[in-house]
C-alpha positions as a printed Julia matrix, in Angstrom:
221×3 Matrix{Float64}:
 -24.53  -13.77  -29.46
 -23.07  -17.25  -28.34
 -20.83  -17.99  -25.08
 -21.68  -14.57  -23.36
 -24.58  -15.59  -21.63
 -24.28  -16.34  -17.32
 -25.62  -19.56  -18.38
 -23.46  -20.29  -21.17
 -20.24  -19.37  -18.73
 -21.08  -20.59  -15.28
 -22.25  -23.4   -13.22
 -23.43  -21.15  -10.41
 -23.84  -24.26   -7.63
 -20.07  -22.77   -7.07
 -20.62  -19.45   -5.81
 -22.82  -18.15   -2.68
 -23.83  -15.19   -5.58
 -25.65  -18.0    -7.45
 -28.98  -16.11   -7.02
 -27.81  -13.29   -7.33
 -26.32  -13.76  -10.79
 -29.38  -16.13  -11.4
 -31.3   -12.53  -11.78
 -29.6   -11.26  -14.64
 -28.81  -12.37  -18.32
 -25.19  -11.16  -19.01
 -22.33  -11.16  -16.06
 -21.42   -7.82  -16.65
 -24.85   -6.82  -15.52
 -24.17   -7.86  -12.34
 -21.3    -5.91  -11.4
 -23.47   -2.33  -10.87
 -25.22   -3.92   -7.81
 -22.36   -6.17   -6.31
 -21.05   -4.27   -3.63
 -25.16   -3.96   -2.2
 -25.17   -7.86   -2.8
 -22.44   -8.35   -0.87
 -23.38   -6.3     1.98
 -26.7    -7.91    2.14
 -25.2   -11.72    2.32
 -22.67  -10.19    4.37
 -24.94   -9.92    7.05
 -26.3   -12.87    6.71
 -23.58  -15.16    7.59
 -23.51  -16.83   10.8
 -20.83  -15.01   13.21
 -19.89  -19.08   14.09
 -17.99  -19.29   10.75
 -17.09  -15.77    9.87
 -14.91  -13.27   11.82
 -15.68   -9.78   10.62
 -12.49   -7.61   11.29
 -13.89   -4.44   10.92
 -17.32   -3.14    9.16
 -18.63   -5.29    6.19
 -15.92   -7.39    5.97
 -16.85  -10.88    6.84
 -13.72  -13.73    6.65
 -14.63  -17.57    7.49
 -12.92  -18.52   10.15
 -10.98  -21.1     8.19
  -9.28  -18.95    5.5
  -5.6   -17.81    6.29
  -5.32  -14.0     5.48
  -1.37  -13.12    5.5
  -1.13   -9.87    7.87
   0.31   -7.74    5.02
  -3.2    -8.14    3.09
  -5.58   -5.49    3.14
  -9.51   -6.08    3.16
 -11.7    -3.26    1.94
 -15.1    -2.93    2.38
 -17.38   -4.93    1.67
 -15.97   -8.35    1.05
 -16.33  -11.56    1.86
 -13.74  -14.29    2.28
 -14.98  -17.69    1.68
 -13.83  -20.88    3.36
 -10.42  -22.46    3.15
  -9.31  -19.68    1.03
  -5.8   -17.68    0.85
  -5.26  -14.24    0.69
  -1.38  -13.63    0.81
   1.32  -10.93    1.35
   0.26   -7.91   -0.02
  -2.63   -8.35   -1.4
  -5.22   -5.47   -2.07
  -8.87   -5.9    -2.14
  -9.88   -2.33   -2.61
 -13.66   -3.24   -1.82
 -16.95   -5.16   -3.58
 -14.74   -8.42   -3.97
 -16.76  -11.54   -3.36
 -14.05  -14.51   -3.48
 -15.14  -18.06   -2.93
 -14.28  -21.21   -1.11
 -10.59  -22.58   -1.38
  -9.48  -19.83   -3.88
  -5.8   -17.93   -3.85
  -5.48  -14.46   -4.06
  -1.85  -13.91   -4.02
   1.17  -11.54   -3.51
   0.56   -8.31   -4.38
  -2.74   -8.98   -6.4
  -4.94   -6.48   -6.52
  -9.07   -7.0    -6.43
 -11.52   -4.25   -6.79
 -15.83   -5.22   -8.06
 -15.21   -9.02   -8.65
 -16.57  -12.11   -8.02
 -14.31  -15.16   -7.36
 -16.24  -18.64   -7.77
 -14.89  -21.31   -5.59
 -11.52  -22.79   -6.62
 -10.31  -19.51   -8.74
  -6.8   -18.72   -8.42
  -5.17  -15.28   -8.78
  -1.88  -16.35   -7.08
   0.68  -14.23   -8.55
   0.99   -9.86   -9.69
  -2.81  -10.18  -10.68
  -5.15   -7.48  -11.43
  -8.64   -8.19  -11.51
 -11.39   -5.59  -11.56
 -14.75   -4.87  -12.85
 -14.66   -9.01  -13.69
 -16.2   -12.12  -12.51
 -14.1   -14.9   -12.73
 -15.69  -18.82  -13.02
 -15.08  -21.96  -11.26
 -11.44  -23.47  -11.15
 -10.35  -20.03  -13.6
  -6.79  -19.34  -13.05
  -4.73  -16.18  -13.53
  -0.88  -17.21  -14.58
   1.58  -14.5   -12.68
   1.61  -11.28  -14.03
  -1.94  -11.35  -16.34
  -4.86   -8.61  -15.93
  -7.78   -7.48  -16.91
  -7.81   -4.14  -18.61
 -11.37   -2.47  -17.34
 -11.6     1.17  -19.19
 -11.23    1.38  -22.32
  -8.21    4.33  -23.82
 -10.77    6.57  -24.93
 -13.28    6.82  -21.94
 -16.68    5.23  -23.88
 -18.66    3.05  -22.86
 -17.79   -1.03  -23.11
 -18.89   -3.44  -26.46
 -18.83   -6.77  -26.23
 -17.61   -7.98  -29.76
 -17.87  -11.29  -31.15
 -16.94  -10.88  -34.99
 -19.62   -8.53  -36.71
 -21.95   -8.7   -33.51
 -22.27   -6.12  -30.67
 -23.88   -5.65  -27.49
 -23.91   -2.03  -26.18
 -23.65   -2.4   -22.22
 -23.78    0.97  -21.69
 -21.09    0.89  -18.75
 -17.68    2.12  -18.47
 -15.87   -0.35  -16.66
 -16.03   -3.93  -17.62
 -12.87   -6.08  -17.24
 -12.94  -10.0   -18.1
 -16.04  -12.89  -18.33
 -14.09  -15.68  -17.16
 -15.94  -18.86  -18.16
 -15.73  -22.25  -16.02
 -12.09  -23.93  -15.91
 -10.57  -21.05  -17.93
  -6.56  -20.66  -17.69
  -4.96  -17.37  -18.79
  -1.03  -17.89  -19.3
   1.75  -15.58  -17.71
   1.82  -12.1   -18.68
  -1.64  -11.82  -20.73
  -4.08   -8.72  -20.61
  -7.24   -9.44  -21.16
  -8.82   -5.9   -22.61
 -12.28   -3.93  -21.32
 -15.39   -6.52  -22.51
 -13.29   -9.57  -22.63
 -15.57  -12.48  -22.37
 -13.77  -16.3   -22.79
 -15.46  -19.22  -22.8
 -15.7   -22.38  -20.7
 -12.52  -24.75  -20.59
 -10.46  -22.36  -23.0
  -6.5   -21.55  -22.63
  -4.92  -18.54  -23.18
  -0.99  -18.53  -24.56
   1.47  -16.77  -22.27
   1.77  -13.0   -23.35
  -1.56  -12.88  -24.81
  -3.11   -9.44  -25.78
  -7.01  -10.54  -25.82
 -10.4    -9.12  -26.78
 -13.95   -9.41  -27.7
 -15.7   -13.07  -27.34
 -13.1   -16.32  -27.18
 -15.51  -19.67  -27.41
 -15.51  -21.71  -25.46
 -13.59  -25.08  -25.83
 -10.83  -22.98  -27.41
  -7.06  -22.15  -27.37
  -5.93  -18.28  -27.71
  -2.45  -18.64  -29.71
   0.08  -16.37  -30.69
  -1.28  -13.28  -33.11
  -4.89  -13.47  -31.46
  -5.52  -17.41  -33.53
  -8.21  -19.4   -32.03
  -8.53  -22.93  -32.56
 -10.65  -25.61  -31.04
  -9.11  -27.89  -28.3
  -8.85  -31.93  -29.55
């Protein structure tokens, strides 16, 4: 299957879990061991450019966390990055260099690369989201399926069984979901594609794309 692949999705020079995704074939492979990952960098980091407010948190000294947001455990806040009013990272949220993680957005088993932006009514769980991806206000990713099985990424006729029961969105490189869009359980989109505002989305978008109105897909000029 095309465009699912880590390698197909991500330049991973923009994430400190470049390794660790490096290890594995498909992102959502990834997300069973993430919160261990993160401990283990975690403790790592050099206590010259990361405060650690309480126990495996770690937050570079240069990112501005509002006093309303609350940090689970573990995470890591990367350098130069925003995390605003009332924000909720419930835990096993890696987030990047200069990324926004806004009001009231919600994180929970994600990895942010650098640059992502979640800046408005976000939720983002069970997803990894690429390099320079942005949320628009008010778009999530939908992570468990209605009826409780297991996760299948579709792309037309083809289907991979992951065998897990919470996967939320693959968000490719430079990826920009419009206002208002939920991206279902096994969502994977492709490098340098837009969504349209409102969008209901599923299975495998390629990359190079636009999502339009009614779930049509056609290739960007």
């Amino acid at each position: 299957m095309n465009n699912v692949k880590i390698s197909d999705l991500y330049d991973l020079s923009h994430t400190a879990a470049g390794t660790f995704l490096h290890r594995y074939t498909y992102p959502w492979e990834a997300l069973k061991e993430l919160s261990s990952f993160i401990i283990e960098l975690g403790n790592t980091l050099s206590q010259d450019e990361y405060d650690s407010p309480s126990a495996n948190v770690w937050v570079h000294k240069t990112a501005k966390v509002f006093p309303s947001a609350y940090l689970g455990s573990p995470c890591i806040i990367g350098p130069n990055t925003e995390v605003r009013h009332c924000a909720f990272i419930r835990g096993s949220a890696l987030v990047g260099a200069n990324c926004v993680v806004g009001n009231s957005v919600e994180l929970k088993n994600v990895i942010l690369f650098d640059n992502v932006q979640t800046p408005h009514y976000n939720y983002v769980g069970d997803s990894i989201l690429g390099y320079k991806s942005h949320m628009g206000a008010g778009s999530i990713t939908s992570n468990v399926k209605s009826d409780k099985t297991n996760v299948v990424i579709k792309s037309g006729d083809e289907k991979i069984e992951t065998g897990i029961k919470k996967i939320g969105a693959m968000l490719g490189d430079f990826v920009e979901v419009g206002c208002n869009s939920v991206l279902n359980p096994g969502t994977v989109i492709g490098r340098n594609t837009n969504i349209y505002p409102t969008s209901c989305v599923r299975g495998v978008v390629p990359s190079d794309s636009i999502w339009k109105t009614g779930g049509v897909i056609a290739a960007k000029n």
